[in-house]
Amino acid sequence: MKKSVIFGTTAVILVLGSSLGGGYIYLQHQLHNRLDAGIKMLEQSFPGSSIVYDRSVTNVFTRSAILEKVKIKGQSGQLYTMDKLNIKSGSRNGLMSATIDNFETKIDSDLMMNNGQIHVDHIDLNNFVPRKDLLDIDASGKIKSVYFSKAKFDLLNLKNITMKLSSGSEKIAIAQYQIKNYGLDRKSDQTLNDFRYYDKVNNRDNYFNIQSLQIKDLSFAKFFQNIENGKTFEFASDEPKLFHIKNVELKIDAARYQLGNMQISTEKDGKNRLFRGNKFDNLQLQTDSDPRLYALKQYGYDQLNLFGNLSAQYHYDLQEWNLEPFQIGAKNIGNVKINARVKGPEKPSANNEMAMINDYKIVSFTMHFRDDGLIQHLADLKSREKNESVDQIKQEWIEDLQKPDRDFPELSKQAGNAVIDVIHHPDHELTIEVNPDKPYSFLDLTSYNASQIIDHLNIKVHSDSKH
């Protein structure tokens, strides 16, 4: 479904509300006439459109207008209906609130929403303030353009949204969608509760469910501004302070994916540092549903259960990234923890394809691997395959590891001894350390052979009992 359909639907509701509410503010004693005048202006501005309603009630004391059984026909034939539209003005500065009951639209012109339907049980709009340039009105009094980004409101709350898409089998249900603190000079918070998508393809049930989604401190109005300027796929340059998604389920044909929890955060402190964090848990992937995971399937892993804490801090004064903690793991396999320092800009140059390998230089790098059943699992698998005992399999591995590599004898000896220690003591960590004699970019290292790279980076491998 095109985003423009949803955005356009929302814009129609808000523009209608601002026109009706604005007319009420200016002339209390001619409220009903202003109501009709606002509707006529919209109809004249968009030829082929129409707005009708069965009954209206206006109240000059409460500064409110109620329209019942409202029908709005768009230029392209879209029909929007509402059981009740209640608009209340709080003051003469354009401040307005509105509620809508049983909003519904059937789309006949959009390719993906052809014969589709959207229904919303209830909509709340609080403290809506339209800027003067929200509507671009020409000399004849007709609206040329509507700029939704130039509106401002404290709350837009939609309850019980259902959508039926053109295929007939595709359905979307959302218990609640909410935007707080919307405006070009504001940071918005968004909440999505109980999102459910369902489709039946080739007699197979496909679905995508989200229990909850929260986005905090995002300039959402800038997103709409980009759309109005023709940059449909270009998002606002700033990032939300927090992105939190909980209990995600995805099924496509026979493939199933699950995510328990993911939180992405971005924050700056008073010491000129940027903090980024990405935590997730219970990410379940089936190995037979992704070609990239087939190798794990061959080793007897039918499913991966991943978790991670991928944190990083950027020091603007030092122009340096510090990755700590940076950890990812898989249950019953193991986990990897990385501590690293990397010189470079906060973001790579968008105009330089070589930026990633040229601008970023390794200052230090340490990786720890902690076994969580991988070694024993592989030994058991090999034991059954070769009809040998697990101890025999491990002894064969040890003998192979004791043979030094002729090109890198010292490093291979270190690595072999470390792995042998982990085989004997699965609770020990395997550690790889990189301490360069100076910061190197990947481009710098291309001028050296493998042996020189090991020397310049001062690579060491060892094991220890630290946890």
Short mmCIF file of C-alpha atoms in Angstrom, two decimals:
data_model
loop_
_atom_site.label_atom_id
_atom_site.label_comp_id
_atom_site.label_asym_id
_atom_site.label_seq_id
_atom_site.Cartn_x
_atom_site.Cartn_y
_atom_site.Cartn_z
CA MET A 1 0.00 0.00 0.00
CA LYS A 2 1.39 3.42 -0.92
CA LYS A 3 2.29 5.72 1.96
CA SER A 4 0.70 8.61 0.06
CA VAL A 5 -2.74 7.03 0.52
CA ILE A 6 -2.45 7.05 4.30
CA PHE A 7 -0.85 10.50 4.39
CA GLY A 8 -3.46 11.89 2.02
CA THR A 9 -6.29 10.48 4.11
CA THR A 10 -4.87 12.07 7.26
CA ALA A 11 -4.34 15.38 5.45
CA VAL A 12 -7.97 15.50 4.28
CA ILE A 13 -9.20 15.08 7.85
CA LEU A 14 -6.91 17.80 9.23
CA VAL A 15 -7.46 20.28 6.41
CA LEU A 16 -11.21 19.91 6.76
CA GLY A 17 -10.91 20.45 10.48
CA SER A 18 -8.70 23.54 10.17
CA SER A 19 -11.06 25.13 7.62
CA LEU A 20 -14.17 24.53 9.69
CA GLY A 21 -12.54 25.45 12.97
CA GLY A 22 -10.94 28.57 11.53
CA GLY A 23 -14.30 29.84 10.27
CA TYR A 24 -15.80 29.36 13.71
CA ILE A 25 -13.08 31.34 15.43
CA TYR A 26 -13.50 34.47 13.35
CA LEU A 27 -17.28 34.90 13.55
CA GLN A 28 -19.10 33.46 16.52
CA HIS A 29 -22.50 34.94 15.58
CA GLN A 30 -22.27 33.59 11.99
CA LEU A 31 -20.78 30.22 12.82
CA HIS A 32 -23.04 28.15 10.61
CA ASN A 33 -22.46 30.42 7.60
CA ARG A 34 -18.73 30.18 8.09
CA LEU A 35 -19.03 26.42 8.27
CA ASP A 36 -20.70 26.32 4.86
CA ALA A 37 -18.21 28.85 3.47
CA GLY A 38 -15.28 26.68 4.47
CA ILE A 39 -16.82 23.63 2.82
CA LYS A 40 -17.55 25.56 -0.39
CA MET A 41 -13.96 26.80 -0.53
CA LEU A 42 -12.69 23.22 -0.40
CA GLU A 43 -15.14 22.09 -3.08
CA GLN A 44 -14.22 24.97 -5.39
CA SER A 45 -10.52 24.41 -4.82
CA PHE A 46 -10.67 20.74 -5.76
CA PRO A 47 -13.11 20.37 -8.69
CA GLY A 48 -15.01 17.12 -8.63
CA SER A 49 -14.88 16.87 -4.85
CA SER A 50 -17.84 17.29 -2.54
CA ILE A 51 -18.60 17.47 1.18
CA VAL A 52 -22.09 16.73 2.50
CA TYR A 53 -23.54 15.90 5.91
CA ASP A 54 -26.96 15.00 7.30
CA ARG A 55 -27.03 17.29 10.32
CA SER A 56 -24.93 19.98 12.01
CA VAL A 57 -25.04 21.44 15.51
CA THR A 58 -23.09 24.61 16.36
CA ASN A 59 -22.62 26.17 19.77
CA VAL A 60 -21.14 29.67 20.13
CA PHE A 61 -20.70 29.27 23.88
CA THR A 62 -18.57 26.11 23.72
CA ARG A 63 -17.02 27.24 20.42
CA SER A 64 -17.86 23.89 18.83
CA ALA A 65 -19.44 22.42 15.73
CA ILE A 66 -20.71 18.86 15.31
CA LEU A 67 -21.34 17.34 11.88
CA GLU A 68 -23.11 13.99 11.60
CA LYS A 69 -22.98 11.45 8.75
CA VAL A 70 -20.27 13.31 6.84
CA LYS A 71 -19.36 12.23 3.30
CA ILE A 72 -16.29 13.59 1.51
CA LYS A 73 -15.66 12.71 -2.12
CA GLY A 74 -12.16 13.32 -3.41
CA GLN A 75 -11.12 14.42 -6.90
CA SER A 76 -10.04 10.88 -7.84
CA GLY A 77 -13.25 9.31 -6.65
CA GLN A 78 -12.18 8.35 -3.14
CA LEU A 79 -15.03 8.43 -0.68
CA TYR A 80 -14.44 9.32 2.99
CA THR A 81 -17.24 8.92 5.53
CA MET A 82 -17.56 9.78 9.23
CA ASP A 83 -20.43 9.12 11.60
CA LYS A 84 -19.56 12.21 13.62
CA LEU A 85 -17.03 15.05 13.33
CA ASN A 86 -16.79 17.21 16.46
CA ILE A 87 -14.62 20.34 16.22
CA LYS A 88 -13.96 22.55 19.22
CA SER A 89 -12.00 25.81 19.17
CA GLY A 90 -10.15 26.86 22.31
CA SER A 91 -9.20 30.42 21.43
CA ARG A 92 -8.84 32.94 18.60
CA ASN A 93 -5.25 31.94 17.73
CA GLY A 94 -6.23 28.89 15.67
CA LEU A 95 -5.98 26.36 18.50
CA MET A 96 -8.45 23.57 17.85
CA SER A 97 -9.34 20.04 18.93
CA ALA A 98 -11.42 17.49 17.06
CA THR A 99 -12.80 13.98 17.38
CA ILE A 100 -14.03 11.68 14.63
CA ASP A 101 -16.14 8.55 15.10
CA ASN A 102 -16.18 5.68 12.59
CA PHE A 103 -14.00 7.10 9.84
CA GLU A 104 -14.02 4.97 6.68
CA THR A 105 -12.76 5.24 3.12
CA LYS A 106 -12.89 3.07 0.04
CA ILE A 107 -10.14 3.65 -2.49
CA ASP A 108 -10.90 2.98 -6.16
CA SER A 109 -8.09 4.78 -7.97
CA ASP A 110 -4.82 3.75 -6.32
CA LEU A 111 -3.10 0.73 -7.88
CA MET A 112 -2.32 -1.14 -4.64
CA MET A 113 -5.41 0.03 -2.77
CA ASN A 114 -7.86 -0.55 -5.63
CA ASN A 115 -11.13 -1.61 -3.99
CA GLY A 116 -9.36 -1.36 -0.64
CA GLN A 117 -10.96 -0.14 2.54
CA ILE A 118 -9.74 1.67 5.67
CA HIS A 119 -11.81 1.96 8.85
CA VAL A 120 -10.90 3.78 12.09
CA ASP A 121 -13.21 3.51 15.10
CA HIS A 122 -12.11 6.77 16.72
CA ILE A 123 -9.71 9.66 16.05
CA ASP A 124 -8.60 12.35 18.53
CA LEU A 125 -6.81 15.53 17.46
CA ASN A 126 -5.77 17.85 20.30
CA ASN A 127 -4.55 21.45 20.18
CA PHE A 128 -4.19 21.69 16.41
CA VAL A 129 -2.60 24.99 15.29
CA PRO A 130 -2.53 25.52 11.49
CA ARG A 131 0.13 27.98 10.33
CA LYS A 132 -1.00 30.65 7.90
CA ASP A 133 0.97 28.99 5.11
CA LEU A 134 -0.64 25.58 5.73
CA LEU A 135 -2.92 26.37 2.78
CA ASP A 136 -1.57 28.01 -0.38
CA ILE A 137 -4.57 30.08 -1.57
CA ASP A 138 -4.53 31.92 -4.91
CA ALA A 139 -6.09 35.30 -5.74
CA SER A 140 -9.45 33.72 -6.57
CA GLY A 141 -9.66 32.17 -3.09
CA LYS A 142 -8.99 28.61 -4.22
CA ILE A 143 -6.59 26.29 -2.41
CA LYS A 144 -3.60 25.48 -4.64
CA SER A 145 -1.69 23.24 -2.24
CA VAL A 146 -1.88 21.83 1.27
CA TYR A 147 1.32 21.63 3.32
CA PHE A 148 0.68 19.15 6.11
CA SER A 149 4.22 19.68 7.48
CA LYS A 150 3.29 23.26 8.44
CA ALA A 151 0.62 22.17 10.90
CA LYS A 152 1.20 21.71 14.61
CA PHE A 153 -0.65 19.63 17.17
CA ASP A 154 -0.12 18.04 20.58
CA LEU A 155 -1.78 14.70 19.88
CA LEU A 156 -3.19 12.62 17.04
CA ASN A 157 -4.61 9.34 18.33
CA LEU A 158 -6.22 6.67 16.15
CA LYS A 159 -7.95 3.66 17.72
CA ASN A 160 -8.85 0.34 16.13
CA ILE A 161 -7.65 0.74 12.55
CA THR A 162 -8.54 -1.95 10.02
CA MET A 163 -7.46 -2.10 6.39
CA LYS A 164 -8.49 -4.50 3.64
CA LEU A 165 -6.20 -4.32 0.64
CA SER A 166 -6.97 -4.87 -3.02
CA SER A 167 -6.16 -8.60 -3.08
CA GLY A 168 -9.06 -9.29 -0.74
CA SER A 169 -6.98 -11.66 1.38
CA GLU A 170 -4.62 -8.98 2.74
CA LYS A 171 -5.74 -7.44 6.00
CA ILE A 172 -4.13 -5.04 8.50
CA ALA A 173 -5.41 -4.38 12.01
CA ILE A 174 -3.90 -1.85 14.45
CA ALA A 175 -5.24 -1.36 17.97
CA GLN A 176 -3.69 2.11 18.33
CA TYR A 177 -1.46 4.57 16.49
CA GLN A 178 -0.48 7.79 18.22
CA ILE A 179 1.66 10.86 17.42
CA LYS A 180 2.51 13.34 20.18
CA ASN A 181 4.03 16.80 19.82
CA TYR A 182 3.97 17.18 16.02
CA GLY A 183 5.49 20.21 14.25
CA LEU A 184 8.55 21.42 12.34
CA ASP A 185 9.97 22.99 15.51
CA ARG A 186 9.16 19.92 17.63
CA LYS A 187 10.37 16.41 18.33
CA SER A 188 7.55 13.90 18.00
CA ASP A 189 6.85 10.66 19.86
CA GLN A 190 5.03 7.85 18.06
CA THR A 191 3.40 4.71 19.42
CA LEU A 192 2.02 1.69 17.59
CA ASN A 193 0.20 -1.00 19.57
CA ASP A 194 -0.85 -4.45 18.39
CA PHE A 195 -0.11 -4.30 14.65
CA ARG A 196 -1.28 -7.38 12.70
CA TYR A 197 -0.88 -8.08 8.99
CA TYR A 198 -2.37 -11.19 7.40
CA ASP A 199 -2.37 -12.56 3.87
CA LYS A 200 -3.14 -15.94 2.35
CA VAL A 201 -1.00 -16.93 -0.65
CA ASN A 202 -1.14 -20.33 -2.34
CA ASN A 203 -3.18 -21.70 0.57
CA ARG A 204 -0.47 -20.64 3.02
CA ASP A 205 -1.09 -18.19 5.85
CA ASN A 206 1.44 -15.35 5.95
CA TYR A 207 1.49 -12.84 8.77
CA PHE A 208 3.50 -10.03 10.36
CA ASN A 209 2.68 -9.05 13.95
CA ILE A 210 4.13 -6.38 16.28
CA GLN A 211 3.01 -6.10 19.88
CA SER A 212 4.35 -2.57 20.35
CA LEU A 213 6.56 0.01 18.65
CA GLN A 214 7.79 3.30 20.14
CA ILE A 215 9.75 6.08 18.44
CA LYS A 216 10.82 9.05 20.57
CA ASP A 217 12.17 12.46 19.64
CA LEU A 218 11.92 12.29 15.83
CA SER A 219 11.27 15.33 13.60
CA PHE A 220 8.31 13.65 11.95
CA ALA A 221 7.07 16.87 10.32
CA LYS A 222 10.35 17.02 8.36
CA PHE A 223 9.46 13.65 6.88
CA PHE A 224 6.24 15.12 5.47
CA GLN A 225 8.14 18.20 4.33
CA ASN A 226 10.42 15.96 2.24
CA ILE A 227 7.37 14.33 0.65
CA GLU A 228 5.89 17.75 -0.17
CA ASN A 229 9.20 18.74 -1.79
CA GLY A 230 9.16 15.63 -3.97
CA LYS A 231 11.71 13.68 -1.91
CA THR A 232 9.36 10.76 -1.27
CA PHE A 233 12.01 8.29 -0.16
CA GLU A 234 14.27 10.72 1.66
CA PHE A 235 13.82 10.73 5.43
CA ALA A 236 14.73 13.53 7.84
CA SER A 237 18.46 13.77 8.50
CA ASP A 238 18.19 13.57 12.27
CA GLU A 239 17.61 10.34 14.16
CA PRO A 240 15.13 9.42 16.88
CA LYS A 241 16.38 9.31 20.43
CA LEU A 242 14.76 5.93 20.96
CA PHE A 243 13.35 3.16 18.75
CA HIS A 244 11.84 0.27 20.69
CA ILE A 245 10.03 -2.70 19.15
CA LYS A 246 8.65 -5.64 21.11
CA ASN A 247 7.47 -9.16 20.22
CA VAL A 248 7.69 -9.32 16.44
CA GLU A 249 6.52 -12.38 14.47
CA LEU A 250 6.94 -12.90 10.73
CA LYS A 251 5.82 -15.88 8.65
CA ILE A 252 6.40 -16.06 4.90
CA ASP A 253 5.36 -19.37 3.39
CA ALA A 254 7.21 -21.99 5.46
CA ALA A 255 9.75 -19.55 6.91
CA ARG A 256 9.20 -18.16 10.41
CA TYR A 257 11.10 -15.39 12.20
CA GLN A 258 10.68 -14.01 15.69
CA LEU A 259 12.13 -11.12 17.68
CA GLY A 260 11.50 -10.71 21.39
CA ASN A 261 12.81 -7.21 21.93
CA MET A 262 14.95 -4.58 20.17
CA GLN A 263 15.92 -1.12 21.35
CA ILE A 264 17.96 1.41 19.37
CA SER A 265 19.00 4.60 21.15
CA THR A 266 20.92 7.73 20.12
CA GLU A 267 21.97 10.46 22.54
CA LYS A 268 24.56 13.21 22.95
CA ASP A 269 26.02 14.31 26.30
CA GLY A 270 27.63 17.52 27.55
CA LYS A 271 31.15 16.25 26.86
CA ASN A 272 30.81 16.32 23.08
CA ARG A 273 30.13 12.59 22.81
CA LEU A 274 27.53 10.64 20.86
CA PHE A 275 26.14 7.40 22.27
CA ARG A 276 24.51 4.75 20.12
CA GLY A 277 23.05 1.52 21.40
CA ASN A 278 21.31 -1.45 19.83
CA LYS A 279 20.10 -4.20 22.15
CA PHE A 280 18.07 -7.18 21.03
CA ASP A 281 17.14 -10.62 22.31
CA ASN A 282 15.29 -13.75 21.23
CA LEU A 283 15.89 -13.21 17.51
CA GLN A 284 14.88 -16.61 16.13
CA LEU A 285 15.87 -17.63 12.61
CA GLN A 286 15.20 -20.95 10.91
CA THR A 287 18.33 -22.19 9.16
CA ASP A 288 16.43 -23.94 6.36
CA SER A 289 14.63 -20.75 5.29
CA ASP A 290 17.68 -18.63 4.43
CA PRO A 291 20.41 -19.76 1.98
CA ARG A 292 23.00 -17.87 4.06
CA LEU A 293 22.25 -20.18 6.99
CA TYR A 294 22.35 -23.48 5.12
CA ALA A 295 25.84 -24.22 6.43
CA LEU A 296 24.51 -24.16 9.99
CA LYS A 297 21.69 -26.47 8.93
CA GLN A 298 24.30 -28.96 7.73
CA TYR A 299 25.89 -28.84 11.17
CA GLY A 300 22.64 -29.81 12.87
CA TYR A 301 21.29 -26.38 13.84
CA ASP A 302 17.64 -26.10 12.81
CA GLN A 303 17.18 -22.72 14.46
CA LEU A 304 19.29 -19.81 15.66
CA ASN A 305 18.37 -17.84 18.76
CA LEU A 306 20.42 -14.63 18.76
CA PHE A 307 20.96 -11.83 21.28
CA GLY A 308 23.18 -8.79 21.24
CA ASN A 309 24.29 -5.50 22.74
CA LEU A 310 25.87 -3.43 19.98
CA SER A 311 26.93 -0.18 21.65
CA ALA A 312 29.26 2.54 20.42
CA GLN A 313 30.37 6.01 21.51
CA TYR A 314 31.75 8.72 19.24
CA HIS A 315 34.13 11.35 20.66
CA TYR A 316 33.84 14.43 18.43
CA ASP A 317 36.99 16.04 19.84
CA LEU A 318 39.08 12.93 19.14
CA GLN A 319 37.14 11.98 15.98
CA GLU A 320 37.12 8.43 17.30
CA TRP A 321 34.60 5.60 17.66
CA ASN A 322 34.77 3.42 20.76
CA LEU A 323 32.92 0.12 20.42
CA GLU A 324 32.23 -1.11 23.94
CA PRO A 325 30.37 -3.18 24.78
CA PHE A 326 29.82 -4.73 21.36
CA GLN A 327 28.52 -8.23 21.86
CA ILE A 328 26.50 -10.74 19.86
CA GLY A 329 25.70 -14.32 20.75
CA ALA A 330 23.70 -17.39 19.83
CA LYS A 331 22.23 -19.70 22.45
CA ASN A 332 23.85 -23.16 22.53
CA ILE A 333 26.61 -21.93 20.19
CA GLY A 334 28.61 -19.10 21.77
CA ASN A 335 29.03 -15.36 21.94
CA VAL A 336 31.53 -12.82 20.64
CA LYS A 337 32.48 -9.65 22.52
CA ILE A 338 34.46 -6.88 20.80
CA ASN A 339 36.24 -3.85 22.21
CA ALA A 340 37.61 -1.52 19.53
CA ARG A 341 38.76 2.03 18.85
CA VAL A 342 38.49 3.42 15.33
CA LYS A 343 39.58 6.86 14.08
CA GLY A 344 37.32 8.55 11.57
CA PRO A 345 34.34 10.89 11.01
CA GLU A 346 30.93 10.29 12.58
CA LYS A 347 29.47 9.47 9.15
CA PRO A 348 31.26 8.43 5.95
CA SER A 349 31.15 10.79 3.01
CA ALA A 350 28.12 10.13 0.83
CA ASN A 351 30.08 11.24 -2.24
CA ASN A 352 33.09 8.99 -1.65
CA GLU A 353 32.66 5.29 -2.37
CA MET A 354 36.06 4.57 -0.78
CA ALA A 355 35.22 6.41 2.45
CA MET A 356 34.70 3.30 4.59
CA ILE A 357 38.08 1.75 3.73
CA ASN A 358 39.99 5.03 3.58
CA ASP A 359 38.59 7.36 6.28
CA TYR A 360 38.43 4.86 9.16
CA LYS A 361 41.63 3.70 10.86
CA ILE A 362 42.01 0.90 13.42
CA VAL A 363 43.53 2.10 16.70
CA SER A 364 42.98 -1.10 18.68
CA PHE A 365 40.81 -4.20 18.46
CA THR A 366 40.11 -7.07 20.85
CA MET A 367 37.71 -9.95 20.26
CA HIS A 368 36.71 -12.55 22.88
CA PHE A 369 34.89 -15.76 21.98
CA ARG A 370 33.08 -17.72 24.67
CA ASP A 371 31.84 -21.23 23.82
CA ASP A 372 28.26 -22.16 24.71
CA GLY A 373 28.09 -25.75 23.48
CA LEU A 374 29.49 -25.30 19.93
CA ILE A 375 32.61 -27.44 20.45
CA GLN A 376 30.74 -30.27 22.13
CA HIS A 377 28.00 -30.13 19.47
CA LEU A 378 30.52 -30.40 16.61
CA ALA A 379 32.37 -33.20 18.39
CA ASP A 380 29.12 -35.14 18.87
CA LEU A 381 28.20 -34.63 15.21
CA LYS A 382 31.63 -35.79 13.98
CA SER A 383 31.55 -38.73 16.38
CA ARG A 384 28.34 -40.06 14.85
CA GLU A 385 29.60 -39.41 11.34
CA LYS A 386 32.91 -41.27 11.80
CA ASN A 387 31.67 -43.79 14.34
CA GLU A 388 34.39 -42.76 16.78
CA SER A 389 34.24 -41.60 20.38
CA VAL A 390 34.00 -37.91 21.22
CA ASP A 391 37.40 -38.08 22.96
CA GLN A 392 38.95 -39.51 19.79
CA ILE A 393 37.48 -36.70 17.71
CA LYS A 394 38.82 -34.04 20.08
CA GLN A 395 42.25 -35.67 20.11
CA GLU A 396 42.33 -35.59 16.29
CA TRP A 397 41.52 -31.88 16.39
CA ILE A 398 44.26 -31.24 18.92
CA GLU A 399 46.84 -33.08 16.81
CA ASP A 400 45.92 -30.98 13.75
CA LEU A 401 46.14 -27.78 15.80
CA GLN A 402 49.62 -28.68 17.04
CA LYS A 403 50.96 -28.58 13.47
CA PRO A 404 52.25 -25.01 12.90
CA ASP A 405 51.54 -23.16 9.68
CA ARG A 406 54.75 -22.74 7.69
CA ASP A 407 53.91 -19.20 6.58
CA PHE A 408 52.83 -17.91 10.02
CA PRO A 409 54.45 -20.28 12.54
CA GLU A 410 54.30 -18.03 15.61
CA LEU A 411 50.70 -16.83 15.13
CA SER A 412 49.47 -20.33 14.22
CA LYS A 413 51.17 -21.72 17.33
CA GLN A 414 49.44 -19.11 19.51
CA ALA A 415 46.08 -19.80 17.89
CA GLY A 416 46.50 -23.58 18.11
CA ASN A 417 47.41 -23.50 21.79
CA ALA A 418 44.49 -21.17 22.55
CA VAL A 419 41.94 -23.38 20.77
CA ILE A 420 43.35 -26.51 22.43
CA ASP A 421 42.93 -24.85 25.82
CA VAL A 422 39.28 -24.00 25.00
CA ILE A 423 38.67 -27.61 23.89
CA HIS A 424 39.92 -28.80 27.28
CA HIS A 425 38.26 -25.94 29.20
CA PRO A 426 35.04 -24.77 27.48
CA ASP A 427 34.58 -22.06 30.13
CA HIS A 428 37.79 -20.32 28.96
CA GLU A 429 37.71 -17.48 26.41
CA LEU A 430 39.53 -17.36 23.09
CA THR A 431 40.98 -13.87 22.61
CA ILE A 432 42.39 -12.13 19.53
CA GLU A 433 44.19 -8.82 20.13
CA VAL A 434 45.20 -6.22 17.54
CA ASN A 435 47.47 -3.40 18.74
CA PRO A 436 48.84 -1.57 15.66
CA ASP A 437 52.08 0.40 15.84
CA LYS A 438 49.98 3.28 14.44
CA PRO A 439 46.38 3.65 13.21
CA TYR A 440 45.83 1.89 9.88
CA SER A 441 42.98 2.09 7.40
CA PHE A 442 42.01 -0.90 5.28
CA LEU A 443 43.40 0.98 2.29
CA ASP A 444 46.76 1.38 4.07
CA LEU A 445 47.00 -2.37 4.63
CA THR A 446 46.54 -3.22 0.95
CA SER A 447 50.16 -2.20 0.32
CA TYR A 448 51.51 -4.93 2.65
CA ASN A 449 51.69 -8.70 2.34
CA ALA A 450 50.04 -10.98 4.91
CA SER A 451 53.16 -11.36 7.06
CA GLN A 452 53.75 -7.58 7.15
CA ILE A 453 50.10 -6.98 8.08
CA ILE A 454 50.44 -9.33 11.07
CA ASP A 455 53.61 -7.51 12.18
CA HIS A 456 52.22 -3.98 11.76
CA LEU A 457 48.94 -4.84 13.48
CA ASN A 458 50.78 -6.77 16.22
CA ILE A 459 48.18 -9.58 16.25
CA LYS A 460 48.18 -11.90 19.28
CA VAL A 461 45.97 -14.91 20.08
CA HIS A 462 45.58 -16.45 23.54
CA SER A 463 43.06 -17.97 25.92
CA ASP A 464 42.22 -17.27 29.54
CA SER A 465 39.64 -18.03 32.21
CA LYS A 466 38.14 -14.52 32.39
CA HIS A 467 34.35 -14.31 32.00
#
